[in-house]
Coordinates of C-alpha atoms in Angstrom, one line a residue:
X9 CA 59.5 35.1 -22.8
X10 CA 57.5 35.5 -26.0
X11 CA 54.8 33.1 -24.8
X12 CA 54.4 35.0 -21.5
X13 CA 54.2 38.4 -23.4
X14 CA 51.6 37.0 -25.8
X15 CA 49.6 35.5 -22.9
X16 CA 49.7 38.8 -21.0
X17 CA 48.6 40.7 -24.2
X18 CA 45.7 38.3 -24.7
X19 CA 44.6 38.6 -21.1
X20 CA 44.6 42.4 -21.5
X21 CA 42.3 42.0 -24.5
X22 CA 40.0 39.7 -22.6
X23 CA 39.9 42.2 -19.7
X24 CA 39.0 45.0 -22.1
X25 CA 36.2 42.9 -23.7
X26 CA 34.8 42.0 -20.3
X27 CA 35.1 45.7 -19.2
X28 CA 33.0 46.7 -22.2
X29 CA 30.4 44.1 -21.4
X30 CA 30.2 45.1 -17.7
X31 CA 29.9 48.7 -18.6
X32 CA 27.1 48.0 -21.1
X33 CA 25.2 46.0 -18.4
X34 CA 25.7 48.8 -15.9
X35 CA 24.5 51.4 -18.4
X36 CA 21.4 49.3 -19.2
X37 CA 20.6 48.8 -15.5
X38 CA 21.1 52.6 -14.9
X39 CA 18.8 53.4 -17.8
X40 CA 16.2 51.1 -16.4
X41 CA 16.4 52.7 -13.0
X42 CA 16.1 56.2 -14.4
X43 CA 13.1 55.2 -16.5
X44 CA 11.4 53.7 -13.4
X45 CA 12.2 56.8 -11.4
X46 CA 10.7 58.9 -14.2
X47 CA 7.6 56.7 -14.2
X48 CA 7.2 57.1 -10.5
X49 CA 7.7 60.9 -10.8
X50 CA 4.9 61.0 -13.4
X51 CA 2.6 59.2 -11.0
X52 CA 3.2 61.8 -8.3
X53 CA 1.1 64.9 -8.9
X54 CA 3.7 67.4 -7.5
X55 CA 7.5 67.2 -8.1
X56 CA 9.7 66.4 -5.2
X57 CA 10.6 69.4 -3.1
X58 CA 14.2 70.1 -2.1
X59 CA 14.6 69.6 1.6
X60 CA 17.5 68.8 3.9
X61 CA 16.8 65.0 4.1
X62 CA 16.2 64.7 0.3
X63 CA 17.9 61.8 -1.5
X64 CA 20.4 62.5 -4.3
X65 CA 17.9 61.4 -6.9
X66 CA 15.3 63.9 -5.5
X67 CA 17.8 66.7 -5.8
X68 CA 18.8 65.7 -9.3
X69 CA 15.1 65.5 -10.3
X70 CA 14.4 68.9 -8.9
X71 CA 17.4 70.4 -10.6
X72 CA 16.4 68.8 -13.9
X73 CA 12.8 70.3 -13.5
X74 CA 14.3 73.7 -12.9
X75 CA 16.5 73.4 -15.9
X76 CA 13.7 72.4 -18.1
X77 CA 11.5 75.3 -16.9
X78 CA 14.4 77.8 -17.4
X79 CA 15.0 76.6 -20.9
X80 CA 11.3 76.8 -21.8
X81 CA 10.9 80.2 -20.4
X82 CA 13.8 81.7 -22.4
X83 CA 13.2 80.5 -26.1
X84 CA 15.4 83.3 -27.5
X85 CA 18.6 81.5 -26.5
X86 CA 19.6 79.3 -29.4
X87 CA 21.7 76.3 -28.8
X88 CA 24.1 74.8 -31.3
X89 CA 22.0 71.7 -32.2
X90 CA 21.5 72.3 -35.8
X91 CA 23.1 69.1 -37.2
X92 CA 23.6 66.9 -34.1
X93 CA 23.1 66.9 -30.3
X94 CA 26.0 68.5 -28.4
X95 CA 26.3 65.7 -25.9
X96 CA 27.1 63.0 -28.5
X97 CA 30.7 62.2 -29.5
X98 CA 31.7 62.0 -33.1
X99 CA 32.3 58.3 -32.8
X100 CA 28.9 57.6 -31.3
X101 CA 27.2 59.6 -34.2
X102 CA 29.3 57.6 -36.7
X103 CA 28.4 54.4 -35.0
X104 CA 24.7 55.1 -35.2
X105 CA 25.1 55.9 -38.9
X106 CA 27.0 52.7 -39.4
X107 CA 24.3 50.6 -37.7
X108 CA 21.6 52.3 -39.7
X109 CA 23.5 51.7 -43.0
X110 CA 24.3 48.1 -42.0
X111 CA 20.7 47.4 -41.2
X112 CA 19.7 48.6 -44.7
X113 CA 22.2 46.2 -46.3
X114 CA 20.9 42.8 -45.3
X115 CA 23.5 41.0 -47.4
X116 CA 26.3 43.0 -45.9
X117 CA 28.5 45.7 -47.2
X118 CA 32.2 46.2 -48.0
X119 CA 34.2 48.4 -45.6
X120 CA 35.1 51.0 -48.2
X121 CA 31.5 51.4 -49.2
X122 CA 30.4 51.6 -45.6
X123 CA 33.0 54.2 -44.9
X124 CA 31.9 56.4 -47.9
X125 CA 28.2 56.1 -46.8
X126 CA 29.1 57.0 -43.1
X127 CA 31.1 60.0 -44.2
X128 CA 28.3 61.1 -46.6
X129 CA 25.6 60.7 -43.9
X130 CA 27.5 62.3 -41.0
X131 CA 29.7 64.8 -42.9
X132 CA 32.6 63.5 -40.7
X133 CA 35.6 61.6 -41.9
X134 CA 36.3 58.1 -40.5
X135 CA 40.0 58.2 -39.7
X136 CA 40.7 54.5 -39.3
X137 CA 38.0 52.2 -40.5
X138 CA 39.4 49.0 -39.1
X139 CA 39.7 50.5 -35.6
X140 CA 36.3 52.1 -35.9
X141 CA 34.7 48.8 -36.9
X142 CA 36.5 46.9 -34.2
X143 CA 35.1 49.3 -31.6
X144 CA 31.6 49.1 -33.2
X145 CA 31.8 45.3 -33.0
X146 CA 32.8 45.4 -29.4
X147 CA 29.9 47.7 -28.5
X148 CA 27.4 45.9 -30.8
X149 CA 28.0 42.2 -30.9
X150 CA 25.4 41.8 -33.6
X151 CA 27.8 43.4 -36.1
X152 CA 30.0 40.6 -37.6
X153 CA 32.9 40.5 -40.0
X154 CA 32.3 37.3 -42.1
X155 CA 35.2 38.0 -44.5
X156 CA 38.0 40.4 -45.1
X157 CA 36.6 43.9 -45.4
X158 CA 33.0 42.8 -45.3
X159 CA 30.6 43.7 -42.5
X160 CA 27.0 42.5 -41.7
X161 CA 24.5 42.7 -38.9
X162 CA 23.3 39.3 -37.7
X163 CA 20.2 39.7 -35.6
X164 CA 19.8 36.8 -33.1
X165 CA 16.4 35.2 -33.1
X166 CA 14.6 35.9 -29.8
X167 CA 12.3 33.3 -28.3
X168 CA 10.0 35.6 -26.4

């Protein structure tokens, strides 16, 4: 029974890893599509008009244009973006800070020092450093843990 339980647990971990990889690929493809759509919209002289047979992307683009125009026409409304954008989660802000710090330390950095620097830079406490770094390594495979409590970014060489 123990072996079956362990095998099932390992399979769940594999599924989680594959899910993260697939989600990353889908996100990258979606971003590519959005950038291509923006590029095509810039080539058109007039924005797409909302009509009954409009595609969903046309409607979204028109709504985004209206939102941008309404924001630019009312500058007296102040949003709460003093220290960070409102649409980013705490974890994503901390991950960005961790990646920035790791990229500055080419030889790597101890987990405790990394935690202190992340907290100093973001002003937010990292609750569980091991879980945080495990998540970071899943989302960013270039981050490695060569030894206990030691983290480093290993940039793969590209042959482009």
